[in-house]
Short mmCIF file of C-alpha atoms in Angstrom, two decimals:
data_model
loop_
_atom_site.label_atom_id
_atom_site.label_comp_id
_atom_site.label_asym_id
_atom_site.label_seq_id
_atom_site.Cartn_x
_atom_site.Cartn_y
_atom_site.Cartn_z
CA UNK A 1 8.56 -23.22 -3.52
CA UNK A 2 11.06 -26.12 -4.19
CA UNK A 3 10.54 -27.17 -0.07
CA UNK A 4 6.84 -27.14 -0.51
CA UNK A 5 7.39 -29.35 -3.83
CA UNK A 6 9.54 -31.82 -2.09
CA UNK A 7 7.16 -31.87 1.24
CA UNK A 8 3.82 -32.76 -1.24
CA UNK A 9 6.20 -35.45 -3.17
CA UNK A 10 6.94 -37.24 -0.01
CA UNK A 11 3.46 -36.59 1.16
CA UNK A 12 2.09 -38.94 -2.05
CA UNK A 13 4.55 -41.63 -0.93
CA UNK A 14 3.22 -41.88 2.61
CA UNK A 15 -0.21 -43.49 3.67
CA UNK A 16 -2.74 -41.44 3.97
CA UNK A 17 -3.89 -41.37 7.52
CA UNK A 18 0.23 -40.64 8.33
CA UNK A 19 0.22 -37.03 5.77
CA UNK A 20 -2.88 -36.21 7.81
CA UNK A 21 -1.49 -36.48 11.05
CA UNK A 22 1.76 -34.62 9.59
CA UNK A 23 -0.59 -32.27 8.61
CA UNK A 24 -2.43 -31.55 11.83
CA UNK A 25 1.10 -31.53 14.09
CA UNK A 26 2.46 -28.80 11.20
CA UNK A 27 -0.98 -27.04 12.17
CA UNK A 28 -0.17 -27.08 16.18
CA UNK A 29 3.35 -25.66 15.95
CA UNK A 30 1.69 -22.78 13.54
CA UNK A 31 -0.36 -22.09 15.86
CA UNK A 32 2.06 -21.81 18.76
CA UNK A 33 4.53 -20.48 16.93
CA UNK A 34 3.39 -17.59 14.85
CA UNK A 35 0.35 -15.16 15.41
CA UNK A 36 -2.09 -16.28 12.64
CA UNK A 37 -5.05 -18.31 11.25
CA UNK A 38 -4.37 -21.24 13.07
CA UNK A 39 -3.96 -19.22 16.53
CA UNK A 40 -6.90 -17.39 15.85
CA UNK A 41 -8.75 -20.12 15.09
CA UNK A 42 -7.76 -21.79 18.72
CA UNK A 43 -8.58 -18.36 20.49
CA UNK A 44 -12.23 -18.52 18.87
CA UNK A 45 -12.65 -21.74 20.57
CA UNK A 46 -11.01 -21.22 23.74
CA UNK A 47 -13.14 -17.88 24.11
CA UNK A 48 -16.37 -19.39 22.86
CA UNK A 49 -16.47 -21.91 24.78
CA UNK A 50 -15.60 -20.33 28.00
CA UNK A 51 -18.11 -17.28 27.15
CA UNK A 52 -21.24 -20.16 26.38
CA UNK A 53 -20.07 -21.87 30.07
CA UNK A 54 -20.33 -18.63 32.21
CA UNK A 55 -23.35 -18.03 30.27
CA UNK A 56 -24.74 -21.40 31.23
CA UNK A 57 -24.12 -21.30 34.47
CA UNK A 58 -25.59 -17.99 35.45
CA UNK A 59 -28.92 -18.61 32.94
CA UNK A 60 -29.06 -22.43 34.14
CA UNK A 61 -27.68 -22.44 37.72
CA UNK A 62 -28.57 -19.07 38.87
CA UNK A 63 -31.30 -18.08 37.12
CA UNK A 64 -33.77 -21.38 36.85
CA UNK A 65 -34.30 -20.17 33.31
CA UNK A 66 -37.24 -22.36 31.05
CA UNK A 67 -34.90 -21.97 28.12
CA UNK A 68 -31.28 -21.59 29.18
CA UNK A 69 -29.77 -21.79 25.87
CA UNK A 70 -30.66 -18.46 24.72
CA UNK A 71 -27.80 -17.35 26.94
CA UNK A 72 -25.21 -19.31 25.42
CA UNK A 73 -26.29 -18.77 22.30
CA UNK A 74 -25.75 -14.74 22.63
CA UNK A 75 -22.55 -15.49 24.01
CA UNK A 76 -20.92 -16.54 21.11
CA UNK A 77 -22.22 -14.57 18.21
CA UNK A 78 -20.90 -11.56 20.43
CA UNK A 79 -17.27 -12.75 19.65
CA UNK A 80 -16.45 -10.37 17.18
CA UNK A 81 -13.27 -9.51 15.80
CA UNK A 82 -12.57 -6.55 17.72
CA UNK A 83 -13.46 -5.16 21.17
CA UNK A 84 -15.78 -2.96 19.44
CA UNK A 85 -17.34 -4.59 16.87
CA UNK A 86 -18.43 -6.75 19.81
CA UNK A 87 -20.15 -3.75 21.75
CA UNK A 88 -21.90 -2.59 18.66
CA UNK A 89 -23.15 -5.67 17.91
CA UNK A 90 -24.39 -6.57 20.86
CA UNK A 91 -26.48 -3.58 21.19
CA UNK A 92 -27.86 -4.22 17.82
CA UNK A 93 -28.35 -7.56 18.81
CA UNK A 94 -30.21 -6.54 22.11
CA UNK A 95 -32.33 -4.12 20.24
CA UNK A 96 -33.58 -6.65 17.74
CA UNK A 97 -34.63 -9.45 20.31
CA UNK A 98 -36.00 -6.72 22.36
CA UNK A 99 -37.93 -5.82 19.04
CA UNK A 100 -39.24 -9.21 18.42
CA UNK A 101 -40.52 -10.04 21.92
CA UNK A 102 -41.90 -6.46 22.23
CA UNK A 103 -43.87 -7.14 18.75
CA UNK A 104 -44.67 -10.64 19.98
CA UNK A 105 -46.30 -9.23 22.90
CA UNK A 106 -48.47 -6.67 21.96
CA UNK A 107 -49.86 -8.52 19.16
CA UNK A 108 -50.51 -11.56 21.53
CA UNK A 109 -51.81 -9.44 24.17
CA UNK A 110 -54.64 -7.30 22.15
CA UNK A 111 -55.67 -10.82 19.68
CA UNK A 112 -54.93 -13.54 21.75
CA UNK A 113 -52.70 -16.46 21.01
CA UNK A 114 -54.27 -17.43 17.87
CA UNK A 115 -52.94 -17.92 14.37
CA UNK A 116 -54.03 -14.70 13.40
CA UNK A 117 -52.19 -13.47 15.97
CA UNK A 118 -48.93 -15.54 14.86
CA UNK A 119 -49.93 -14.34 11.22
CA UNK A 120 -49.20 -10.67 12.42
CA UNK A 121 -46.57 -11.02 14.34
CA UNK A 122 -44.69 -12.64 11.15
CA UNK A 123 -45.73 -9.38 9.03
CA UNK A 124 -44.75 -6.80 11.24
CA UNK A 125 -41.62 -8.38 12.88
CA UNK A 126 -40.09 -9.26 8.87
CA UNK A 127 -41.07 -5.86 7.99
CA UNK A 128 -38.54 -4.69 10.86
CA UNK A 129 -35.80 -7.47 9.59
CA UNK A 130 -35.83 -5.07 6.64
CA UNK A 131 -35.27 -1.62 8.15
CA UNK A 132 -31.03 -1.28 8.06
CA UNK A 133 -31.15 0.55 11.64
CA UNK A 134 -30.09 -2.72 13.38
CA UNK A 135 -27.19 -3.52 11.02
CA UNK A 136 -26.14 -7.55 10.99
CA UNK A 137 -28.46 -7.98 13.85
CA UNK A 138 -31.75 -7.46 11.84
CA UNK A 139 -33.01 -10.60 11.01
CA UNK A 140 -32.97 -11.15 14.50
CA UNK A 141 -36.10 -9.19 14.94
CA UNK A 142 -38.60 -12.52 13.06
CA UNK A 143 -35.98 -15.48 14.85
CA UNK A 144 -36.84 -13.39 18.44
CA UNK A 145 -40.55 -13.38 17.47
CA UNK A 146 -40.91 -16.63 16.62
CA UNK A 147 -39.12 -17.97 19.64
CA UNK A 148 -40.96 -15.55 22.07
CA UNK A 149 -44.13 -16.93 19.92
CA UNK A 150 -43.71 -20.47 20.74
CA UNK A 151 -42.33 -19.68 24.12
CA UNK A 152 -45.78 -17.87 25.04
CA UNK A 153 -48.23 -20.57 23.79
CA UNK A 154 -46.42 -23.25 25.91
CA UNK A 155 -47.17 -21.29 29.09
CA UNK A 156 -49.41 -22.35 31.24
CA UNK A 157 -51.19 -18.88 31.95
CA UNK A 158 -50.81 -15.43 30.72
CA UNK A 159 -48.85 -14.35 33.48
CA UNK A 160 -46.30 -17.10 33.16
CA UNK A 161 -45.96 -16.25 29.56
CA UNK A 162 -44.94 -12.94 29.81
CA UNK A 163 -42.59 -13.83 32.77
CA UNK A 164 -41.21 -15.70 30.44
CA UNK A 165 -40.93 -13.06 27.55
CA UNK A 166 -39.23 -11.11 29.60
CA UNK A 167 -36.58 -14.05 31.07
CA UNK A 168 -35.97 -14.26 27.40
CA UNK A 169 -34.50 -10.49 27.30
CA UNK A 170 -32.47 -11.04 30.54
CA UNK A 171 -31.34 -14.45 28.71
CA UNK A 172 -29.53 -12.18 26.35
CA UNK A 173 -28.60 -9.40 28.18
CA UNK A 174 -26.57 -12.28 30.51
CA UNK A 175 -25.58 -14.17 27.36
CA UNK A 176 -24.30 -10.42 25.88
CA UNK A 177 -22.54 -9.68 28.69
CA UNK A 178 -20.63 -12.76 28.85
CA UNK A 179 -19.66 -12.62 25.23
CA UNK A 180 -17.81 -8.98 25.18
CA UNK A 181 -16.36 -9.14 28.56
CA UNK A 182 -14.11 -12.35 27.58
CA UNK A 183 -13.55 -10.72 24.75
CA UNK A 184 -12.34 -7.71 26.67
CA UNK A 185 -10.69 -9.46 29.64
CA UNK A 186 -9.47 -13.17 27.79
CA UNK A 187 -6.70 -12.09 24.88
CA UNK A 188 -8.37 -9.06 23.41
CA UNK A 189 -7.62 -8.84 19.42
CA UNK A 190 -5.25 -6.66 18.84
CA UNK A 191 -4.73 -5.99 15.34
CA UNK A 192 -2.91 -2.99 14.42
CA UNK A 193 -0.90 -5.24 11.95
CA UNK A 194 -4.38 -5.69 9.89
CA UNK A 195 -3.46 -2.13 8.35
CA UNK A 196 0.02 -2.77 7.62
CA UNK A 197 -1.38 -6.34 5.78
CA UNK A 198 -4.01 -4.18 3.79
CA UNK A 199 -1.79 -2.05 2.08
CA UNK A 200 0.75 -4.95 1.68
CA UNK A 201 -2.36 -6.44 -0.67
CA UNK A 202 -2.54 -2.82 -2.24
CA UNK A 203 0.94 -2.59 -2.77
CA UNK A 204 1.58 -6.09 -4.37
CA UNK A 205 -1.44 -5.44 -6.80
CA UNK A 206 -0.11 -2.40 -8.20
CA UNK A 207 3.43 -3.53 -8.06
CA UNK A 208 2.35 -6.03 -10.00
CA UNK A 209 0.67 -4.66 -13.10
CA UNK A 210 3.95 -2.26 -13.63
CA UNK A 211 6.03 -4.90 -13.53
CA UNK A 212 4.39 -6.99 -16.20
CA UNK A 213 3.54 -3.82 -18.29
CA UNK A 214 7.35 -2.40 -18.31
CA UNK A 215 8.76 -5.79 -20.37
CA UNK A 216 6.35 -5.42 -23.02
CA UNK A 217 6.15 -2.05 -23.14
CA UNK A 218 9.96 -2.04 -23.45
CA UNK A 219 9.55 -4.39 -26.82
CA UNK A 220 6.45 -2.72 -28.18
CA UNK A 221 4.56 -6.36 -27.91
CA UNK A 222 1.46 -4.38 -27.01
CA UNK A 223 -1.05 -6.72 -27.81
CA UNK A 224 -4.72 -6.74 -27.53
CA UNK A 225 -5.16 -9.57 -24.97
CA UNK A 226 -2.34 -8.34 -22.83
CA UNK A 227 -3.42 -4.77 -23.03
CA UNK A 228 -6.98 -6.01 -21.98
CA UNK A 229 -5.69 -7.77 -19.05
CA UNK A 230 -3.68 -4.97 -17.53
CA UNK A 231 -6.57 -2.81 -17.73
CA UNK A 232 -8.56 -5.22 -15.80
CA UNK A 233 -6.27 -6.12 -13.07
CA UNK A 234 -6.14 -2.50 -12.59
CA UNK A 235 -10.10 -1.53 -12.85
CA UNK A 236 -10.33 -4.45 -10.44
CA UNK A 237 -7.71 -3.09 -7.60
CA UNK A 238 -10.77 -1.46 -6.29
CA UNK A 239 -11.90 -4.45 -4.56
CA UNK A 240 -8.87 -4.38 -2.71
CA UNK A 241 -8.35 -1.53 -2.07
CA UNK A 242 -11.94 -0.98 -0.33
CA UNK A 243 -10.95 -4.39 1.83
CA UNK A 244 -7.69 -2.56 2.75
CA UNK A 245 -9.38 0.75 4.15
CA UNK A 246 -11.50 -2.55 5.85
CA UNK A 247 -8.39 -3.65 7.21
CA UNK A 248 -7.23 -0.01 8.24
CA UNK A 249 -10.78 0.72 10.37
CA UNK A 250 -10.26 -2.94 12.09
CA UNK A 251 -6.63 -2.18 13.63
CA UNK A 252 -7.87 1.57 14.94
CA UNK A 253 -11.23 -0.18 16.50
CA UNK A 254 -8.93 -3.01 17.67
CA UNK A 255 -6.28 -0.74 19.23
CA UNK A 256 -8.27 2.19 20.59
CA UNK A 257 -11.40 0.10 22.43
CA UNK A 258 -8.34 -2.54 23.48
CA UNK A 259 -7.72 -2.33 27.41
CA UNK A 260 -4.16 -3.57 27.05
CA UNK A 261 -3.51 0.09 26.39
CA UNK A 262 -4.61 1.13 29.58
CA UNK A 263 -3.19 -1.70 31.67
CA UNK A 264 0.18 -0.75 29.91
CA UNK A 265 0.14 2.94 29.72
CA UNK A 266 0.56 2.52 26.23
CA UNK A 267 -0.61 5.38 23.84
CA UNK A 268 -3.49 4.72 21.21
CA UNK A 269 -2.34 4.11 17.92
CA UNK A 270 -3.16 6.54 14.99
CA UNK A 271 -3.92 5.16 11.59
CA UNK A 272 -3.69 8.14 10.09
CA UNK A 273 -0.93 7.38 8.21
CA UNK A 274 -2.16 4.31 6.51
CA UNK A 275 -5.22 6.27 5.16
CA UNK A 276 -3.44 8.61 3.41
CA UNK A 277 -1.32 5.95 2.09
CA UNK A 278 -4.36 4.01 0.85
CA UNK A 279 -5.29 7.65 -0.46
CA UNK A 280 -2.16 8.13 -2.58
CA UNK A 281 -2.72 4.49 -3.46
CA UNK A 282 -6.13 4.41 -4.94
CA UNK A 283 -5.16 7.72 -7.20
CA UNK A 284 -2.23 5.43 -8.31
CA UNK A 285 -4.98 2.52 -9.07
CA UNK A 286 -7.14 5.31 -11.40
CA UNK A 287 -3.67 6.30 -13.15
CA UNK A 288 -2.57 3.02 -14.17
CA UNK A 289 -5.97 2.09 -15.55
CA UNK A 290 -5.58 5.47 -17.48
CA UNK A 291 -1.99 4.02 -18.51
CA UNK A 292 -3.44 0.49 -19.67
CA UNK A 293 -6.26 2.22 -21.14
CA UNK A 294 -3.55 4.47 -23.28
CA UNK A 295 -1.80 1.59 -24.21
CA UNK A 296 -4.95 -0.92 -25.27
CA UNK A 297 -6.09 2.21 -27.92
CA UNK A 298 -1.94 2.43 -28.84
CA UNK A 299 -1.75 -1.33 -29.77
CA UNK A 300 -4.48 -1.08 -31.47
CA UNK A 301 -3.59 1.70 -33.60
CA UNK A 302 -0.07 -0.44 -34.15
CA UNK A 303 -2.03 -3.60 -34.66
CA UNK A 304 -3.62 -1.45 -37.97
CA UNK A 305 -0.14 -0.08 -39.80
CA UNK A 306 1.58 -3.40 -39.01
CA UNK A 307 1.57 -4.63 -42.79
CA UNK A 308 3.07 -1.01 -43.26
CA UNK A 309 5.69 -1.36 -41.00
CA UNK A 310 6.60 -5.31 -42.82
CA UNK A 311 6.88 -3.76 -45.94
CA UNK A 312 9.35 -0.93 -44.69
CA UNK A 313 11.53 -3.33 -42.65
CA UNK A 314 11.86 -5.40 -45.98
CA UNK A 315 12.81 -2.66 -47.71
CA UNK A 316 15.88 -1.37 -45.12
CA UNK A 317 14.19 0.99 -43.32
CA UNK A 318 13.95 1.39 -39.40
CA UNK A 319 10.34 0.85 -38.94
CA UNK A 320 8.88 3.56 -36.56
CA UNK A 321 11.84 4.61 -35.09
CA UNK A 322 10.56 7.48 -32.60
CA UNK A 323 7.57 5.20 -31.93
CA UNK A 324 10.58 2.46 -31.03
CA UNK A 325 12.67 4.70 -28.56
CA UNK A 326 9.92 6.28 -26.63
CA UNK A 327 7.74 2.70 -25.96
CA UNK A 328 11.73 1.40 -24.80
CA UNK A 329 11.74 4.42 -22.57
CA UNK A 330 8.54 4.48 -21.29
CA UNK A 331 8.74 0.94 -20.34
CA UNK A 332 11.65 1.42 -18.41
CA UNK A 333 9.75 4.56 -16.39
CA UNK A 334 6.87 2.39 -15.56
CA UNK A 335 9.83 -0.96 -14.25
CA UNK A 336 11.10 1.94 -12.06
CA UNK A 337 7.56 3.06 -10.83
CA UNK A 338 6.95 -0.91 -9.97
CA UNK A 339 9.76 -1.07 -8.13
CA UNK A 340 9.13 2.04 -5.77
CA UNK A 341 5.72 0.29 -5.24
CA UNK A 342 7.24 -3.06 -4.86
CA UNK A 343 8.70 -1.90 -1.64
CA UNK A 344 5.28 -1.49 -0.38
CA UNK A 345 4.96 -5.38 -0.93
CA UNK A 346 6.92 -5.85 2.29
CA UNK A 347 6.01 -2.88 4.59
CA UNK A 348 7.29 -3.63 7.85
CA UNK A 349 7.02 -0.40 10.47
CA UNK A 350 10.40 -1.91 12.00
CA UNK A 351 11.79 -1.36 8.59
CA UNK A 352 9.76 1.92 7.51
CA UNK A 353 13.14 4.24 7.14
CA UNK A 354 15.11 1.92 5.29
CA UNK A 355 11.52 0.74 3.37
CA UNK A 356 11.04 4.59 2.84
CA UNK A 357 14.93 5.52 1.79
CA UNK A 358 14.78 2.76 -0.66
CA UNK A 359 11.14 3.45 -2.29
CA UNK A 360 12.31 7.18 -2.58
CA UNK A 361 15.68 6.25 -4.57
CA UNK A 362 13.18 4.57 -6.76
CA UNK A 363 10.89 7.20 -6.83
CA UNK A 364 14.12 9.80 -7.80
CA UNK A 365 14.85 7.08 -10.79
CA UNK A 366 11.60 7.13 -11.64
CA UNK A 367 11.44 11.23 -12.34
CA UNK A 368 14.82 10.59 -13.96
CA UNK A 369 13.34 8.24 -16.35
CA UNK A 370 10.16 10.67 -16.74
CA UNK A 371 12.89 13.54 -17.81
CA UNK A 372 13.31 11.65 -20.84
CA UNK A 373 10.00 11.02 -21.74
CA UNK A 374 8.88 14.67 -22.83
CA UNK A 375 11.30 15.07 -25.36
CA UNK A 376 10.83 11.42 -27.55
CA UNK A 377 7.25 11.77 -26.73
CA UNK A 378 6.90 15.02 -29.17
CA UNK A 379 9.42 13.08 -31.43
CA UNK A 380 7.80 10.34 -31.94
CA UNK A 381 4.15 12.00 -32.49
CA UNK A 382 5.87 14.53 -35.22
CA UNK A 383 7.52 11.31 -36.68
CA UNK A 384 5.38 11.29 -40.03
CA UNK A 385 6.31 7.46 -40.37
CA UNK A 386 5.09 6.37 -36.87
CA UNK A 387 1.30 5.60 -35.37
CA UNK A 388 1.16 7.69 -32.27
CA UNK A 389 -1.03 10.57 -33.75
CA UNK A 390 -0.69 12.57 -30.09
CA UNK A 391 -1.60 8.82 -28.14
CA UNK A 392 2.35 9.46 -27.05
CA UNK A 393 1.78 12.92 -25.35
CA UNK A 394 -1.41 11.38 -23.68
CA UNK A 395 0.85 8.77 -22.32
CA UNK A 396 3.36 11.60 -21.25
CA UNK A 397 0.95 13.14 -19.58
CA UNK A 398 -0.13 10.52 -17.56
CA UNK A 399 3.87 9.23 -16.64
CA UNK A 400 3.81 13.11 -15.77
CA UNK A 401 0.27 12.33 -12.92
CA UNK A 402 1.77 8.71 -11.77
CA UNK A 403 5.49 10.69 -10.75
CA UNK A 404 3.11 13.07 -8.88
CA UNK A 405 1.04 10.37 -7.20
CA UNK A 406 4.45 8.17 -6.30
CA UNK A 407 5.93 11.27 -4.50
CA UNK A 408 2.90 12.11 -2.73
CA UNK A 409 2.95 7.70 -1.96
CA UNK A 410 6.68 7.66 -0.47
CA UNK A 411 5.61 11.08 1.89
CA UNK A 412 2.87 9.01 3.12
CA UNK A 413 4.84 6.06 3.98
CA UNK A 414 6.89 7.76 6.80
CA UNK A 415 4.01 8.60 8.75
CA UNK A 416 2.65 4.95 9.16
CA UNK A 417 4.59 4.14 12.12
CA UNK A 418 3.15 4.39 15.72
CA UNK A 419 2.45 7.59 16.85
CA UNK A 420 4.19 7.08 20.46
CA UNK A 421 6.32 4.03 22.27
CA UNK A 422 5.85 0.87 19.96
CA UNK A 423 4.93 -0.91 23.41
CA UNK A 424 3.19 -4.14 21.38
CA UNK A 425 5.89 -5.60 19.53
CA UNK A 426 6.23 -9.15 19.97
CA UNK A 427 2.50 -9.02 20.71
CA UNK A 428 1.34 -7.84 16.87
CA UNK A 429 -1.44 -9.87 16.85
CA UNK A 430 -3.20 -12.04 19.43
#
């Protein structure tokens, strides 16, 4: 933090045009140096633009086609982030241009090329953009129509026009074509780290929320803003937690329809592993909300007897003292709980053992902690001068759930490695 400080100072005391190129040169060597953003974004390019010239070429060159571009154009929205993804879609995307000239040319051929005849082939190709069957691809369906429309009327006969229809669906079945096989053949995307990322974003999140609750908890400061915000963050966790099982079905698609495997006698990844983490993970997510939710109706309850609790302290007396001892105890539970998931944070598969040994020492001080919990839990409920009125034993209960869901979290950490020869390292993401 203090290096990007200094960088942005000296940045303000350069002219501008000089930070920019600084900037762009710092945006080259990222590029070339690690696998990223910046590398992707060059890859995009490079690919793009060689799968629109092949595309070109053959619709222009070779095929003498009336509107050449359609080729290109297919090319690069086939470009997809995996190998797969860029099969799928280019089905879907055949089938809805297919579609649209199809609708196009029935219409055309029974009323003529009239308005009326434009008129229903806008109603009955949007009322196909609509049906899900085609996926991303579905709005397609009208833009096809419309094209193959206009295409039509500028014919000079009937026979040319439909000649033309149909160059239109070998226009994308060329401009297809190009598109997945440089994806295939020109630096597939392999992204088998994408998983390993996902529950990284997982991990932090929850790591997170434990680590801010244990402090407070620790000095009974449970108040109603802060209470409110850790059960948000949690409730919220979903979000990531769906783009992390995202993240999870990328890397198998990437690795298992990626032909680097087969040139390299490689075996196909299993992500396996990484679901079940996610798994273990998102029942961790519902138990912490339960936690925060424990602890917003707790400070609450507090928040009502604190006048009480002035007036005793004035008068010499240890104000709640079970209520005291168990909040100092449970806080300390849920530091060691964040961090056993703060090792998650950094999940490395070249690291997993040591990653695993150390999140299970955690886990092991975490149960310790737990041990204690029972006990001043009971004690501080029967404590006739405290506020718990059985919200403690709740909270027991659920320290009892999250021990149960951070075992069943370090098991499924072991089996996130590669199932076979890690053949790709130093190639983690192209």
């Amino acid at each position: 933090m203090a290096q990007r400080g200094e960088s942005e100072q000296l940045s303000e005391n350069q002219p501008r045009d000089r930070g920019r190129i600084a900037r762009i040169r710092q945006w080259w060597r990222r590029a070339a140096a690690t696998a990223g953003h910046e590398r992707d974004t060059l890859l995009f390019v490079g690919k793009g633009t060689l799968a629109a010239s092949i595309a070109w070429v053959i619709a222009y060159n070779g095929m003498d086609a009336q509107s050449p571009a359609f080729a290109p154009f297919s090319a690069i929205l086939m470009l997809q982030v995996t190998v797969y993804q860029s099969v799928v879609q280019s089905l879907r995307y055949f089938g809805a241009v297919t579609a649209g000239v199809a609708v196009q040319g029935l219409i055309v051929l029974v009323v003529g090329p009239d308005l009326v005849s434009f008129v229903l082939v806008a109603l009955v190709a949007l009322v196909l953009s609509r049906l899900p069957h085609l996926g991303a691809q579905r709005s397609q369906v009208s833009t096809a129509a419309f094209f193959a429309f206009s295409t039509y009327v500028a014919a000079t006969d009937q026979i040319q026009g439909y000649l033309q229809l149909g160059q239109i669906v070998l226009l994308v079945i060329v401009g297809c074509g190009a598109g997945v096989l440089v994806n295939l053949l020109v630096f597939p995307p392999l992204r088998y780290r994408s998983a390993e990322y996902g529950v990284r974003a997982v991990g932090s999140g929850l790591a997170a929320i434990f680590q801010d609750m244990a402090p407070a908890v620790r000095d009974a400061t449970l108040e109603n803003e802060r209470t409110d915000q850790w059960h948000s963050r949690a409730v919220h966790l979903g979000a990531t937690i769906s783009q992390a099982r995202s993240s999870v079905q990328t890397a198998w698609e990437s690795v298992f329809y990626n032909p680097r495997h087969v040139i390299r006698r490689s075996s196909v990844r299993s992500f396996e592993g990484y679901s079940a983490l996610l798994d273990a993970l998102e029942r961790l997510s519902r138990q912490v909300t339960a936690v925060a939710d424990d602890l917003r109706r707790l400070g609450g309850s507090e928040k009502d007897t604190s006048s009480e609790e002035t007036e005793k302290s004035e008068e010499g007396t240890a104000p709640h003292s079970g209520d005291t001892r168990f909040l100092y105890s449970y806080g300390r539970f849920l530091g060691a709980v964040g961090e056993a998931l703060g090792v998650l944070a950094n999940l490395q598969e070249e690291e997993l053992t040591e990653q695993q040994s150390a999140m299970r020492e955690w886990i092991q001080e975490a149960e310790e902690r737990y041990g204690h919990l029972r006990p001043e839990g009971r004690e501080a409920d029967a404590d006739p001068s405290g506020t718990g009125s059985g919200g403690y034993e709740i909270l027991v209960v659920d320290a009892a759930r999250l021990v149960e869901e951070l075992r069943a979290t370090g098991d499924a950490v072991g089996a996130c490695g590669p199932d076979g020869p890690q053949g790709e390292q130093g190639e983690q993401e192209s």
